[in-house]
């Protein structure tokens, strides 16, 4: 049976990960000693830029929902393009990557337009995006064709399971999503999963992915205590998510964005998530 990737260091995985986006992210995680992704779920573009400037040093990845931002109501009339250009400059300044949480879910032809064009032009500025596997492999093929024309590393995460109560992911859905991800045709593009625990890489005991398989698992629904938000979100702690369940990157939104002192709270998340990783690798 191959050994699980969750017992390997981010540093060693950054040398061998099959996707360029994955190698870059694992390098950043290892160098900055942070496996924290900030989900910047705010609707005011100016507030987002101010917060990201402060929180940039704490994170490996910034997750956006570009379509919740109210560009029209901003006082400085920030346009979408100038906003995403500023985010890219902040990513450069503080060394983090950008993940647009678009959750594509349509046929290949439609998602190509959604990824490349429209008002957001996601492929031009987001290093990473994600997609549901429900439409079948055509969604991955469609997105990959767009990504291949960009000229910079682009990575895709598939949603294998969600953090919300009653979601239809996990179990057989996750197994079929994993099987879809393993297709050699997109080996350099599908970098991992949104999931609640380690996926593939020897963790499932099926051995089908081979020893070199390495999917990066990013996990939302992370809080400093176990809990929920009254709308189905379920929170687990960094120790459970990273230490016990083998996830690689913790995604935190309101826990940081809504805090009185976001920088201090982000440091608590960073430290606890990093220590959970160190413990996991040491005991692995
Ligand atoms: P929060 O930490 O405030 O609960 O935010 C979680 C973020 O992660 C939200 O942006 C949400 O859209 C996203 N998310 C999630 O909560 N669960 C999933 O399964 C997938 C997500 O992308």
Tab-separated table of C-alpha atoms and ligand atoms in Angstrom:
chain	number	residue	atom	x	y	z
A	1	UNK	CA	0.000	0.000	0.000
A	2	UNK	CA	1.445	3.437	-0.854
A	3	UNK	CA	2.082	5.765	2.076
A	4	UNK	CA	-0.348	8.607	2.597
A	5	UNK	CA	0.691	12.059	1.313
A	6	UNK	CA	-0.464	13.579	4.599
A	7	UNK	CA	2.636	12.207	6.314
A	8	UNK	CA	4.957	13.984	3.847
A	9	UNK	CA	6.170	17.557	4.323
A	10	UNK	CA	4.837	20.399	2.194
A	11	UNK	CA	8.455	21.011	1.215
A	12	UNK	CA	8.983	17.539	-0.220
A	13	UNK	CA	5.613	17.598	-1.978
A	14	UNK	CA	6.501	20.963	-3.544
A	15	UNK	CA	9.277	19.189	-5.500
A	16	UNK	CA	7.097	16.447	-6.905
A	17	UNK	CA	3.504	17.699	-7.187
A	18	UNK	CA	2.164	16.945	-10.695
A	19	UNK	CA	0.705	20.445	-11.215
A	20	UNK	CA	2.697	23.681	-11.537
A	21	UNK	CA	0.078	25.543	-9.484
A	22	UNK	CA	0.338	22.901	-6.757
A	23	UNK	CA	4.140	23.077	-6.655
A	24	UNK	CA	3.998	26.865	-6.357
A	25	UNK	CA	1.397	26.755	-3.581
A	26	UNK	CA	3.264	24.078	-1.607
A	27	UNK	CA	6.455	26.123	-1.889
A	28	UNK	CA	4.697	29.227	-0.548
A	29	UNK	CA	3.156	27.224	2.312
A	30	UNK	CA	6.512	25.776	3.227
A	31	UNK	CA	8.473	29.039	2.974
A	32	UNK	CA	5.914	31.240	4.764
A	33	UNK	CA	4.991	28.515	7.269
A	34	UNK	CA	1.310	29.056	6.708
A	35	UNK	CA	-1.375	26.652	5.497
A	36	UNK	CA	-4.063	29.286	6.008
A	37	UNK	CA	-6.349	30.410	3.175
A	38	UNK	CA	-8.310	33.584	3.861
A	39	UNK	CA	-11.825	33.573	2.444
A	40	UNK	CA	-12.348	37.296	1.954
A	41	UNK	CA	-16.136	37.239	1.993
A	42	UNK	CA	-16.813	40.949	1.998
A	43	UNK	CA	-18.901	42.986	-0.429
A	44	UNK	CA	-16.984	46.291	-0.408
A	45	UNK	CA	-13.959	46.251	-2.759
A	46	UNK	CA	-12.081	48.968	-0.873
A	47	UNK	CA	-12.497	47.162	2.467
A	48	UNK	CA	-11.295	43.950	0.833
A	49	UNK	CA	-8.101	45.598	-0.435
A	50	UNK	CA	-7.403	47.187	2.968
A	51	UNK	CA	-7.909	43.874	4.785
A	52	UNK	CA	-5.822	41.888	2.319
A	53	UNK	CA	-2.967	44.380	2.666
A	54	UNK	CA	-2.968	43.684	6.434
A	55	UNK	CA	-3.542	39.927	6.268
A	56	UNK	CA	-1.315	39.114	3.278
A	57	UNK	CA	1.692	38.094	5.417
A	58	UNK	CA	-0.375	35.465	7.268
A	59	UNK	CA	-1.747	33.521	4.303
A	60	UNK	CA	-0.680	31.199	1.491
A	61	UNK	CA	-3.887	31.699	-0.474
A	62	UNK	CA	-6.640	34.280	-0.843
A	63	UNK	CA	-10.084	32.933	-1.707
A	64	UNK	CA	-12.503	35.280	-3.433
A	65	UNK	CA	-16.172	35.277	-4.416
A	66	UNK	CA	-15.851	37.941	-7.106
A	67	UNK	CA	-19.611	37.902	-7.771
A	68	UNK	CA	-20.584	39.026	-4.247
A	69	UNK	CA	-18.624	42.288	-4.499
A	70	UNK	CA	-20.659	45.477	-5.009
A	71	UNK	CA	-18.526	47.329	-7.514
A	72	UNK	CA	-21.232	49.876	-8.281
A	73	UNK	CA	-21.571	51.145	-4.711
A	74	UNK	CA	-17.900	51.819	-4.140
A	75	UNK	CA	-16.984	55.415	-3.468
A	76	UNK	CA	-13.791	55.229	-5.484
A	77	UNK	CA	-15.549	53.670	-8.477
A	78	UNK	CA	-13.163	50.730	-8.544
A	79	UNK	CA	-13.740	48.736	-11.702
A	80	UNK	CA	-13.561	44.961	-11.745
A	81	UNK	CA	-10.374	44.946	-13.793
A	82	UNK	CA	-8.546	47.467	-11.629
A	83	UNK	CA	-9.684	45.552	-8.529
A	84	UNK	CA	-8.343	42.206	-9.739
A	85	UNK	CA	-5.118	43.896	-10.866
A	86	UNK	CA	-4.714	45.310	-7.343
A	87	UNK	CA	-5.333	41.884	-5.837
A	88	UNK	CA	-2.637	40.438	-8.097
A	89	UNK	CA	-0.223	43.170	-6.980
A	90	UNK	CA	-0.958	42.322	-3.326
A	91	UNK	CA	-0.420	38.631	-4.094
A	92	UNK	CA	2.969	39.527	-5.558
A	93	UNK	CA	3.907	41.815	-2.656
A	94	UNK	CA	2.975	39.324	0.080
A	95	UNK	CA	3.576	36.045	-1.809
A	96	UNK	CA	0.223	34.326	-1.841
A	97	UNK	CA	-1.915	32.819	-4.610
A	98	UNK	CA	-5.495	33.679	-5.571
A	99	UNK	CA	-8.361	31.167	-5.629
A	100	UNK	CA	-11.682	32.243	-7.131
A	101	UNK	CA	-14.331	30.053	-5.478
A	102	UNK	CA	-16.530	29.989	-8.595
A	103	UNK	CA	-17.819	26.407	-8.220
A	104	UNK	CA	-18.383	25.920	-11.948
A	105	UNK	CA	-21.190	23.416	-12.534
A	106	UNK	CA	-22.213	23.441	-16.196
A	107	UNK	CA	-21.338	21.688	-19.456
A	108	UNK	CA	-17.820	22.193	-20.854
A	109	UNK	CA	-18.800	24.719	-23.497
A	110	UNK	CA	-20.635	27.006	-21.065
A	111	UNK	CA	-17.961	26.934	-18.373
A	112	UNK	CA	-15.370	27.941	-20.971
A	113	UNK	CA	-17.234	31.234	-21.437
A	114	UNK	CA	-17.738	31.665	-17.692
A	115	UNK	CA	-14.065	31.006	-16.938
A	116	UNK	CA	-12.534	33.041	-19.770
A	117	UNK	CA	-15.004	35.856	-20.373
A	118	UNK	CA	-18.043	37.625	-19.020
A	119	UNK	CA	-17.442	40.617	-16.783
A	120	UNK	CA	-15.038	38.803	-14.458
A	121	UNK	CA	-12.508	37.155	-16.821
A	122	UNK	CA	-11.604	34.752	-14.002
A	123	UNK	CA	-8.919	32.816	-15.872
A	124	UNK	CA	-6.888	35.976	-16.398
A	125	UNK	CA	-6.299	36.685	-12.677
A	126	UNK	CA	-7.175	33.627	-10.544
A	127	UNK	CA	-4.381	31.075	-10.118
A	128	UNK	CA	-6.854	28.483	-8.883
A	129	UNK	CA	-10.567	27.858	-9.306
A	130	UNK	CA	-12.953	25.023	-8.518
A	131	UNK	CA	-15.728	22.988	-10.089
A	132	UNK	CA	-18.420	20.522	-9.193
A	133	UNK	CA	-17.962	17.077	-10.736
A	134	UNK	CA	-21.710	16.603	-11.282
A	135	UNK	CA	-21.637	17.447	-15.052
A	136	UNK	CA	-19.001	14.749	-15.742
A	137	UNK	CA	-15.487	15.009	-17.255
A	138	UNK	CA	-16.477	17.558	-19.933
A	139	UNK	CA	-16.386	20.326	-17.325
A	140	UNK	CA	-12.720	19.597	-16.586
A	141	UNK	CA	-11.819	19.332	-20.271
A	142	UNK	CA	-13.542	22.654	-20.995
A	143	UNK	CA	-11.815	24.512	-18.168
A	144	UNK	CA	-8.441	22.975	-19.018
A	145	UNK	CA	-8.621	24.193	-22.614
A	146	UNK	CA	-9.055	27.762	-21.337
A	147	UNK	CA	-6.299	27.354	-18.722
A	148	UNK	CA	-3.886	26.019	-21.355
A	149	UNK	CA	-4.199	29.300	-23.258
A	150	UNK	CA	-3.255	31.508	-20.303
A	151	UNK	CA	0.515	31.020	-20.223
A	152	UNK	CA	0.730	30.968	-16.405
A	153	UNK	CA	0.092	28.069	-14.031
A	154	UNK	CA	-3.616	27.462	-13.458
A	155	UNK	CA	-5.008	24.807	-11.118
A	156	UNK	CA	-8.421	23.260	-10.573
A	157	UNK	CA	-9.952	21.842	-7.399
A	158	UNK	CA	-12.932	19.486	-7.630
A	159	UNK	CA	-15.580	19.566	-4.912
A	160	UNK	CA	-15.631	16.062	-3.464
A	161	UNK	CA	-17.577	16.943	-0.332
A	162	UNK	CA	-18.902	20.155	1.209
A	163	UNK	CA	-18.801	21.430	4.763
A	164	UNK	CA	-22.518	22.138	4.967
A	165	UNK	CA	-24.955	19.881	6.773
A	166	UNK	CA	-26.843	17.476	4.516
A	167	UNK	CA	-24.627	18.033	1.448
A	168	UNK	CA	-24.721	15.229	-1.121
A	169	UNK	CA	-20.937	14.874	-1.405
A	170	UNK	CA	-18.615	12.383	0.287
A	171	UNK	CA	-19.045	8.597	0.060
A	172	UNK	CA	-19.685	7.269	-3.434
A	173	UNK	CA	-19.883	10.795	-4.883
A	174	UNK	CA	-16.367	11.460	-3.614
A	175	UNK	CA	-15.071	8.132	-4.968
A	176	UNK	CA	-16.453	8.938	-8.422
A	177	UNK	CA	-15.030	12.452	-8.256
A	178	UNK	CA	-11.624	10.987	-7.364
A	179	UNK	CA	-11.842	8.575	-10.305
A	180	UNK	CA	-12.598	11.543	-12.600
A	181	UNK	CA	-9.642	13.520	-11.219
A	182	UNK	CA	-7.242	10.627	-11.893
A	183	UNK	CA	-7.585	10.824	-15.680
A	184	UNK	CA	-4.079	11.384	-17.120
A	185	UNK	CA	-5.501	13.929	-19.584
A	186	UNK	CA	-5.601	16.585	-16.819
A	187	UNK	CA	-2.819	15.392	-14.575
A	188	UNK	CA	-1.136	18.811	-14.741
A	189	UNK	CA	-4.346	20.746	-14.092
A	190	UNK	CA	-6.467	19.067	-11.386
A	191	UNK	CA	-4.429	19.887	-8.293
A	192	UNK	CA	-6.748	18.625	-5.572
A	193	UNK	CA	-10.105	18.786	-3.873
A	194	UNK	CA	-12.401	20.683	-1.626
A	195	UNK	CA	-13.035	17.932	0.884
A	196	UNK	CA	-13.348	17.237	4.583
A	197	UNK	CA	-10.488	14.746	4.838
A	198	UNK	CA	-7.513	13.470	2.863
A	199	UNK	CA	-8.422	12.125	-0.589
A	200	UNK	CA	-6.426	9.595	-2.669
A	201	UNK	CA	-2.651	9.421	-2.348
A	202	UNK	CA	-2.846	6.143	-0.472
A	203	UNK	CA	-5.413	7.355	2.057
A	204	UNK	CA	-8.273	5.422	0.524
A	205	UNK	CA	-6.336	2.128	0.548
A	206	UNK	CA	-7.387	1.416	-3.025
A	207	UNK	CA	-3.828	1.995	-4.303
A	208	UNK	CA	-5.199	2.937	-7.725
A	209	UNK	CA	-3.566	6.335	-7.839
A	210	UNK	CA	-0.062	4.916	-7.428
A	211	UNK	CA	2.667	6.023	-5.032
A	212	UNK	CA	3.195	9.372	-6.715
A	213	UNK	CA	-0.438	10.512	-6.474
A	214	UNK	CA	-0.771	13.763	-4.561
A	215	UNK	CA	-3.988	15.762	-4.298
A	216	UNK	CA	-3.987	18.945	-2.210
A	217	UNK	CA	-7.063	19.013	0.027
A	218	UNK	CA	-8.482	22.400	0.989
A	219	UNK	CA	-11.102	22.508	3.693
A	220	UNK	CA	-13.677	25.151	4.631
A	221	UNK	CA	-15.829	25.028	7.744
A	222	UNK	CA	-12.947	25.764	10.118
A	223	UNK	CA	-13.398	27.615	13.407
A	224	UNK	CA	-11.511	27.994	16.656
A	225	UNK	CA	-14.311	25.926	18.234
A	226	UNK	CA	-16.697	23.329	16.868
A	227	UNK	CA	-20.012	24.962	15.900
A	228	UNK	CA	-22.228	26.223	13.102
A	229	UNK	CA	-23.790	29.371	11.643
A	230	UNK	CA	-27.506	28.554	11.678
A	231	UNK	CA	-27.545	28.169	7.860
A	232	UNK	CA	-25.978	24.727	7.618
A	233	UNK	CA	-22.287	25.619	7.879
A	234	UNK	CA	-20.445	23.249	10.223
A	235	UNK	CA	-17.189	24.246	11.908
A	236	UNK	CA	-14.396	21.953	13.000
A	237	UNK	CA	-11.110	22.975	14.603
A	238	UNK	CA	-7.703	23.186	12.853
A	239	UNK	CA	-6.542	20.252	15.002
A	240	UNK	CA	-9.387	18.055	13.708
A	241	UNK	CA	-9.121	19.176	10.091
A	242	UNK	CA	-5.348	19.175	9.631
A	243	UNK	CA	-4.052	17.020	12.484
A	244	UNK	CA	-6.640	14.250	12.541
A	245	UNK	CA	-8.175	14.267	9.053
A	246	UNK	CA	-5.110	15.006	6.913
A	247	UNK	CA	-6.335	18.145	5.102
A	248	UNK	CA	-3.678	20.491	3.726
A	249	UNK	CA	-5.098	24.012	3.653
A	250	UNK	CA	-7.660	25.482	6.057
A	251	UNK	CA	-10.121	27.984	4.602
A	252	UNK	CA	-11.387	30.595	7.058
A	253	UNK	CA	-13.821	33.410	6.308
A	254	UNK	CA	-15.998	35.044	8.958
A	255	UNK	CA	-13.816	33.764	11.803
A	256	UNK	CA	-11.152	36.235	10.617
A	257	UNK	CA	-13.007	38.821	8.510
A	258	UNK	CA	-15.617	39.393	11.245
A	259	UNK	CA	-13.135	39.570	14.149
A	260	UNK	CA	-12.392	42.800	16.037
A	261	UNK	CA	-8.693	42.257	15.378
A	262	UNK	CA	-8.460	40.206	12.156
A	263	UNK	CA	-4.646	40.156	12.139
A	264	UNK	CA	-4.386	38.781	15.674
A	265	UNK	CA	-7.079	36.168	15.028
A	266	UNK	CA	-5.506	35.170	11.694
A	267	UNK	CA	-2.259	34.537	13.566
A	268	UNK	CA	-4.091	32.200	15.962
A	269	UNK	CA	-5.539	30.254	13.005
A	270	UNK	CA	-2.149	30.185	11.280
A	271	UNK	CA	-0.322	28.974	14.353
A	272	UNK	CA	-2.837	26.279	15.304
A	273	UNK	CA	-3.114	24.991	11.716
A	274	UNK	CA	0.666	24.937	11.292
A	275	UNK	CA	1.248	23.154	14.589
A	276	UNK	CA	-1.425	20.598	13.663
A	277	UNK	CA	0.492	19.960	10.407
A	278	UNK	CA	3.847	19.665	12.197
A	279	UNK	CA	2.363	17.173	14.649
A	280	UNK	CA	0.853	15.139	11.816
A	281	UNK	CA	4.105	14.905	9.874
A	282	UNK	CA	6.106	14.056	13.002
A	283	UNK	CA	3.750	11.292	14.037
A	284	UNK	CA	3.210	9.986	10.485
B	1	LIG	P1	-16.844	30.863	6.681
B	1	LIG	O1	-15.461	30.468	7.254
B	1	LIG	O2	-17.185	32.276	6.952
B	1	LIG	O3	-17.930	29.904	7.085
B	1	LIG	O4	-16.696	30.818	5.091
B	1	LIG	C1	-16.438	29.637	4.389
B	1	LIG	C2	-16.173	29.928	2.930
B	1	LIG	O5	-15.893	28.712	2.268
B	1	LIG	C3	-17.330	30.582	2.164
B	1	LIG	O6	-16.765	31.459	1.208
B	1	LIG	C4	-18.002	29.416	1.450
B	1	LIG	O7	-18.556	29.820	0.198
B	1	LIG	C5	-16.839	28.469	1.221
B	1	LIG	N1	-17.204	27.042	1.219
B	1	LIG	C6	-17.789	26.435	2.323
B	1	LIG	O8	-18.039	27.068	3.347
B	1	LIG	N2	-18.072	25.088	2.266
B	1	LIG	C7	-17.828	24.328	1.178
B	1	LIG	O9	-18.076	23.134	1.201
B	1	LIG	C8	-17.226	24.929	0.062
B	1	LIG	C9	-16.911	26.290	0.101
B	1	LIG	O10	-16.318	26.851	-0.936
